Amino acid sequence: MEILQITNLKKRFGDKEVLKGLDLSVPEHSIFGFIGKNGAGKTTTMKMVLGLMSPEEGEITVAGEKVTYGQTKTNRYIGYLPDVPEYYSFMTPREYLTFCGEITGMPKAEIKPRVTELLELVGLGKEKHRIKGFSRGMKQRLGIAQALLNRPKLLICDEPTSALDPVGRKEILDILLAVREQTTVIFSTHILSDVERICTDVAFLNDGVITMQGKLSEIKAGYRTEQYLIEVENEADADKIAAKFLGFNTNGRESEKNGQKVLVFQEKEHTVHEVMEFITKEKLPVLKIERMEPSLESLFMEVVAK
């Protein structure tokens, strides 16, 4: 089942057409990476999903119900973390989540155990300091806890890791990975390594439309080439292999440390069996041989270039 369905979404700001007929499907219990350059329209799309901005054309449904601008009934299915969350800084995390539970009408008997559960989930269970002293990463983690308070079917995170250091990014990604069984996660980003680490599904937004979407594994498989990489200890061995098999790319990357050499070849030119047989016969020390997978970065650059 699709938890979020967007059809032919269009939006213009003045003479700039930001969305030109966006179509998007987000499967239930997926971790969905919504990828695009800064200014591509990711935040605009999310605001329309939340009913906070009106589209000029198109339809959005959440859990099978149509989203209507200004009438945000579908938001009962959604938890939302903006790119820069704001808080009552004089509160502690527990006070803040308790307050959020009260104003959203949660039964009082449920608030305390749910708040405790979520603070433990995001690593703030023992934090008693006021929010004003929190780091950016701690605020992002608290924001995820707040967004999950009412057990939403869809968790929307807008650039959740963009301003974090590597440790903070890992913490946020680990949390998003952990909540997949509870909800569907969609997060916008331009940090492709984050997507490759945790996402099951992706969509590329470029020039106002979705140019590619689907299961990440299937997209990569569809662009896979029979290209292999060999890494040897020294240049002499690399030259020996290259001399035997014409067509090897010998302009590979060299390691500054040990003079290691990387060579690349297409299997249509030489089979892996032939190459390995030669390496074994010549007793050449090989550090690595692997089939090269298309990176998300290379796919994205291809999409942007079209």
Short mmCIF file of N, CA, C and O in Angstrom, two decimals, residues 138-217:
data_model
loop_
_atom_site.label_atom_id
_atom_site.label_comp_id
_atom_site.label_asym_id
_atom_site.label_seq_id
_atom_site.Cartn_x
_atom_site.Cartn_y
_atom_site.Cartn_z
N MET A 138 21.16 17.38 19.26
CA MET A 138 20.21 17.05 20.34
C MET A 138 18.82 17.59 20.01
O MET A 138 17.80 16.93 20.25
N LYS A 139 18.77 18.79 19.42
CA LYS A 139 17.48 19.36 19.04
C LYS A 139 16.82 18.54 17.93
O LYS A 139 15.59 18.36 17.93
N GLN A 140 17.62 18.04 17.00
CA GLN A 140 17.06 17.20 15.94
C GLN A 140 16.50 15.91 16.52
O GLN A 140 15.42 15.44 16.12
N ARG A 141 17.21 15.32 17.47
CA ARG A 141 16.73 14.08 18.09
C ARG A 141 15.45 14.32 18.88
O ARG A 141 14.51 13.51 18.84
N LEU A 142 15.39 15.44 19.58
CA LEU A 142 14.16 15.79 20.30
C LEU A 142 13.01 16.02 19.32
O LEU A 142 11.87 15.64 19.58
N GLY A 143 13.33 16.63 18.19
CA GLY A 143 12.31 16.87 17.17
C GLY A 143 11.72 15.58 16.62
O GLY A 143 10.52 15.49 16.35
N ILE A 144 12.56 14.56 16.46
CA ILE A 144 12.05 13.26 16.00
C ILE A 144 11.13 12.66 17.06
O ILE A 144 10.07 12.10 16.74
N ALA A 145 11.53 12.77 18.33
CA ALA A 145 10.69 12.25 19.42
C ALA A 145 9.33 12.94 19.41
O ALA A 145 8.28 12.29 19.54
N GLN A 146 9.32 14.26 19.25
CA GLN A 146 8.06 15.00 19.21
C GLN A 146 7.21 14.57 18.01
O GLN A 146 5.99 14.41 18.12
N ALA A 147 7.85 14.38 16.86
CA ALA A 147 7.11 13.99 15.65
C ALA A 147 6.50 12.59 15.77
O ALA A 147 5.49 12.30 15.12
N LEU A 148 7.11 11.75 16.60
CA LEU A 148 6.61 10.37 16.76
C LEU A 148 5.62 10.23 17.91
O LEU A 148 5.08 9.13 18.14
N LEU A 149 5.35 11.30 18.61
CA LEU A 149 4.57 11.24 19.84
C LEU A 149 3.21 10.57 19.65
O LEU A 149 2.79 9.72 20.45
N ASN A 150 2.51 10.92 18.58
CA ASN A 150 1.17 10.39 18.35
C ASN A 150 1.14 9.17 17.44
O ASN A 150 0.13 8.89 16.80
N ARG A 151 2.27 8.48 17.36
CA ARG A 151 2.38 7.25 16.56
C ARG A 151 1.88 7.46 15.12
O ARG A 151 0.94 6.81 14.67
N PRO A 152 2.51 8.37 14.38
CA PRO A 152 2.06 8.66 13.02
C PRO A 152 2.33 7.51 12.06
O PRO A 152 3.24 6.70 12.28
N LYS A 153 1.55 7.46 10.99
CA LYS A 153 1.79 6.47 9.94
C LYS A 153 2.89 6.93 8.98
O LYS A 153 3.47 6.11 8.27
N LEU A 154 3.13 8.24 8.96
CA LEU A 154 4.14 8.82 8.07
C LEU A 154 4.96 9.85 8.82
O LEU A 154 4.41 10.79 9.40
N LEU A 155 6.28 9.66 8.85
CA LEU A 155 7.19 10.61 9.47
C LEU A 155 7.93 11.35 8.36
O LEU A 155 8.65 10.74 7.57
N ILE A 156 7.74 12.67 8.31
CA ILE A 156 8.37 13.52 7.30
C ILE A 156 9.49 14.32 7.95
O ILE A 156 9.25 15.05 8.91
N CYS A 157 10.69 14.18 7.42
CA CYS A 157 11.85 14.92 7.95
C CYS A 157 12.46 15.74 6.81
O CYS A 157 12.84 15.19 5.78
N ASP A 158 12.54 17.04 7.02
CA ASP A 158 13.07 17.95 6.00
C ASP A 158 14.54 18.24 6.30
O ASP A 158 14.87 18.94 7.25
N GLU A 159 15.43 17.68 5.48
CA GLU A 159 16.88 17.87 5.62
C GLU A 159 17.33 17.63 7.07
O GLU A 159 17.96 18.50 7.68
N PRO A 160 17.06 16.46 7.65
CA PRO A 160 17.33 16.26 9.08
C PRO A 160 18.81 16.20 9.46
O PRO A 160 19.14 16.38 10.63
N THR A 161 19.70 15.98 8.48
CA THR A 161 21.12 15.84 8.82
C THR A 161 22.00 16.92 8.20
O THR A 161 23.22 16.86 8.32
N SER A 162 21.40 17.90 7.55
CA SER A 162 22.18 18.82 6.71
C SER A 162 23.20 19.67 7.47
O SER A 162 24.24 20.02 6.93
N ALA A 163 22.92 20.02 8.72
CA ALA A 163 23.84 20.91 9.46
C ALA A 163 24.56 20.19 10.60
O ALA A 163 25.07 20.83 11.50
N LEU A 164 24.60 18.86 10.54
CA LEU A 164 25.18 18.08 11.63
C LEU A 164 26.58 17.58 11.29
O LEU A 164 26.92 17.37 10.11
N ASP A 165 27.37 17.34 12.33
CA ASP A 165 28.68 16.73 12.13
C ASP A 165 28.49 15.22 11.90
O ASP A 165 27.36 14.71 12.04
N PRO A 166 29.53 14.50 11.53
CA PRO A 166 29.37 13.06 11.23
C PRO A 166 28.75 12.25 12.36
O PRO A 166 27.95 11.35 12.11
N VAL A 167 29.11 12.56 13.60
CA VAL A 167 28.52 11.82 14.73
C VAL A 167 27.04 12.11 14.85
O VAL A 167 26.22 11.20 15.01
N GLY A 168 26.66 13.38 14.73
CA GLY A 168 25.26 13.76 14.80
C GLY A 168 24.45 13.16 13.67
O GLY A 168 23.31 12.70 13.87
N ARG A 169 25.02 13.13 12.47
CA ARG A 169 24.32 12.52 11.33
C ARG A 169 24.08 11.04 11.57
O ARG A 169 23.00 10.52 11.30
N LYS A 170 25.09 10.35 12.08
CA LYS A 170 24.93 8.91 12.34
C LYS A 170 23.83 8.67 13.38
O LYS A 170 23.03 7.73 13.23
N GLU A 171 23.78 9.50 14.40
CA GLU A 171 22.76 9.33 15.43
C GLU A 171 21.35 9.47 14.84
O GLU A 171 20.46 8.66 15.14
N ILE A 172 21.15 10.48 14.00
CA ILE A 172 19.84 10.70 13.39
C ILE A 172 19.47 9.55 12.46
O ILE A 172 18.35 9.03 12.48
N LEU A 173 20.41 9.12 11.63
CA LEU A 173 20.15 8.04 10.70
C LEU A 173 19.84 6.73 11.43
O LEU A 173 18.96 5.97 11.00
N ASP A 174 20.54 6.47 12.52
CA ASP A 174 20.27 5.26 13.31
C ASP A 174 18.85 5.28 13.88
O ASP A 174 18.17 4.25 13.92
N ILE A 175 18.40 6.47 14.31
CA ILE A 175 17.05 6.59 14.85
C ILE A 175 16.01 6.35 13.75
O ILE A 175 15.04 5.61 13.94
N LEU A 176 16.22 6.95 12.58
CA LEU A 176 15.28 6.77 11.48
C LEU A 176 15.21 5.31 11.05
O LEU A 176 14.14 4.79 10.72
N LEU A 177 16.35 4.64 11.08
CA LEU A 177 16.38 3.22 10.74
C LEU A 177 15.62 2.40 11.78
O LEU A 177 14.91 1.45 11.45
N ALA A 178 15.72 2.80 13.05
CA ALA A 178 15.09 2.05 14.13
C ALA A 178 13.57 2.16 14.13
O ALA A 178 12.89 1.25 14.60
N VAL A 179 13.03 3.27 13.60
CA VAL A 179 11.57 3.48 13.67
C VAL A 179 10.84 2.96 12.44
O VAL A 179 9.62 3.11 12.33
N ARG A 180 11.55 2.32 11.54
CA ARG A 180 10.91 1.86 10.30
C ARG A 180 9.75 0.90 10.55
O ARG A 180 8.76 0.91 9.82
N GLU A 181 9.85 0.06 11.57
CA GLU A 181 8.77 -0.88 11.85
C GLU A 181 7.54 -0.18 12.40
O GLU A 181 6.43 -0.70 12.32
N GLN A 182 7.71 1.01 12.97
CA GLN A 182 6.60 1.75 13.55
C GLN A 182 5.90 2.64 12.54
O GLN A 182 4.69 2.90 12.66
N THR A 183 6.62 3.13 11.56
CA THR A 183 6.07 4.14 10.66
C THR A 183 6.80 4.11 9.33
O THR A 183 7.79 3.38 9.16
N THR A 184 6.32 4.88 8.38
CA THR A 184 7.03 5.11 7.12
C THR A 184 7.81 6.41 7.26
O THR A 184 7.30 7.39 7.78
N VAL A 185 9.05 6.40 6.79
CA VAL A 185 9.90 7.58 6.91
C VAL A 185 10.19 8.13 5.52
O VAL A 185 10.62 7.40 4.62
N ILE A 186 9.94 9.42 5.33
CA ILE A 186 10.40 10.10 4.12
C ILE A 186 11.25 11.29 4.55
O ILE A 186 10.83 12.08 5.40
N PHE A 187 12.46 11.36 4.04
CA PHE A 187 13.28 12.52 4.37
C PHE A 187 13.93 13.10 3.13
O PHE A 187 14.39 12.37 2.25
N SER A 188 13.87 14.43 3.06
CA SER A 188 14.50 15.12 1.94
C SER A 188 15.96 15.37 2.27
O SER A 188 16.32 15.58 3.42
N THR A 189 16.79 15.35 1.25
CA THR A 189 18.21 15.54 1.48
C THR A 189 18.95 15.77 0.17
O THR A 189 18.43 15.46 -0.91
N HIS A 190 20.14 16.33 0.27
CA HIS A 190 21.06 16.37 -0.85
C HIS A 190 22.35 15.64 -0.48
O HIS A 190 23.30 15.64 -1.27
N ILE A 191 22.36 15.01 0.71
CA ILE A 191 23.53 14.25 1.17
C ILE A 191 23.32 12.79 0.75
O ILE A 191 22.62 12.02 1.41
N LEU A 192 23.94 12.40 -0.35
CA LEU A 192 23.64 11.11 -0.96
C LEU A 192 24.15 9.93 -0.14
O LEU A 192 23.56 8.85 -0.18
N SER A 193 25.22 10.12 0.61
CA SER A 193 25.73 9.02 1.43
C SER A 193 24.72 8.62 2.50
O SER A 193 24.63 7.44 2.87
N ASP A 194 23.95 9.58 3.02
CA ASP A 194 22.92 9.27 4.00
C ASP A 194 21.84 8.39 3.39
O ASP A 194 21.34 7.45 4.01
N VAL A 195 21.47 8.69 2.16
CA VAL A 195 20.45 7.91 1.46
C VAL A 195 20.94 6.48 1.23
O VAL A 195 20.21 5.52 1.48
N GLU A 196 22.17 6.35 0.76
CA GLU A 196 22.70 5.01 0.48
C GLU A 196 22.79 4.17 1.75
O GLU A 196 22.68 2.95 1.70
N ARG A 197 22.96 4.82 2.88
CA ARG A 197 23.14 4.07 4.12
C ARG A 197 21.85 3.44 4.63
O ARG A 197 21.85 2.32 5.10
N ILE A 198 20.71 4.15 4.54
CA ILE A 198 19.51 3.63 5.21
C ILE A 198 18.28 3.49 4.32
O ILE A 198 17.32 2.83 4.72
N CYS A 199 18.26 4.08 3.13
CA CYS A 199 17.01 4.13 2.37
C CYS A 199 16.70 2.83 1.63
O CYS A 199 17.59 2.19 1.07
N THR A 200 15.43 2.48 1.61
CA THR A 200 14.94 1.35 0.80
C THR A 200 14.46 1.83 -0.56
O THR A 200 14.54 1.10 -1.54
N ASP A 201 13.94 3.05 -0.60
CA ASP A 201 13.37 3.63 -1.82
C ASP A 201 13.87 5.06 -1.98
O ASP A 201 14.18 5.73 -0.99
N VAL A 202 13.92 5.52 -3.24
CA VAL A 202 14.39 6.88 -3.49
C VAL A 202 13.59 7.51 -4.63
O VAL A 202 12.96 6.81 -5.44
N ALA A 203 13.64 8.83 -4.68
CA ALA A 203 13.10 9.58 -5.81
C ALA A 203 14.02 10.77 -6.05
O ALA A 203 14.44 11.43 -5.10
N PHE A 204 14.35 11.03 -7.32
CA PHE A 204 15.18 12.16 -7.70
C PHE A 204 14.29 13.27 -8.23
O PHE A 204 13.55 13.08 -9.19
N LEU A 205 14.37 14.44 -7.59
CA LEU A 205 13.62 15.61 -8.04
C LEU A 205 14.56 16.53 -8.80
O LEU A 205 15.58 16.97 -8.26
N ASN A 206 14.22 16.80 -10.04
CA ASN A 206 15.07 17.67 -10.85
C ASN A 206 14.21 18.44 -11.84
O ASN A 206 13.34 17.86 -12.51
N ASP A 207 14.43 19.75 -11.89
CA ASP A 207 13.70 20.61 -12.82
C ASP A 207 12.18 20.47 -12.67
O ASP A 207 11.44 20.45 -13.65
N GLY A 208 11.72 20.32 -11.42
CA GLY A 208 10.30 20.35 -11.14
C GLY A 208 9.55 19.06 -11.30
O GLY A 208 8.33 19.01 -11.10
N VAL A 209 10.24 17.99 -11.67
CA VAL A 209 9.58 16.69 -11.85
C VAL A 209 10.43 15.59 -11.23
O VAL A 209 11.63 15.77 -11.01
N ILE A 210 9.81 14.45 -10.97
CA ILE A 210 10.55 13.27 -10.52
C ILE A 210 11.10 12.57 -11.76
O ILE A 210 10.35 12.13 -12.63
N THR A 211 12.40 12.49 -11.84
CA THR A 211 13.04 11.90 -13.02
C THR A 211 13.39 10.43 -12.84
O THR A 211 13.66 9.74 -13.82
N MET A 212 13.40 9.97 -11.59
CA MET A 212 13.68 8.56 -11.33
C MET A 212 13.18 8.24 -9.93
O MET A 212 13.39 9.00 -8.99
N GLN A 213 12.49 7.09 -9.78
CA GLN A 213 12.09 6.67 -8.44
C GLN A 213 11.89 5.17 -8.41
O GLN A 213 11.69 4.52 -9.44
N GLY A 214 11.97 4.60 -7.22
CA GLY A 214 11.78 3.16 -7.04
C GLY A 214 12.66 2.62 -5.94
O GLY A 214 13.26 3.37 -5.15
N LYS A 215 12.72 1.30 -5.86
CA LYS A 215 13.58 0.64 -4.89
C LYS A 215 15.04 0.97 -5.22
O LYS A 215 15.47 0.85 -6.37
N LEU A 216 15.79 1.35 -4.20
CA LEU A 216 17.19 1.72 -4.43
C LEU A 216 17.97 0.57 -5.04
O LEU A 216 18.76 0.76 -5.96
N SER A 217 17.75 -0.63 -4.53
CA SER A 217 18.47 -1.80 -5.04
C SER A 217 18.14 -2.07 -6.50
O SER A 217 19.02 -2.41 -7.30
#
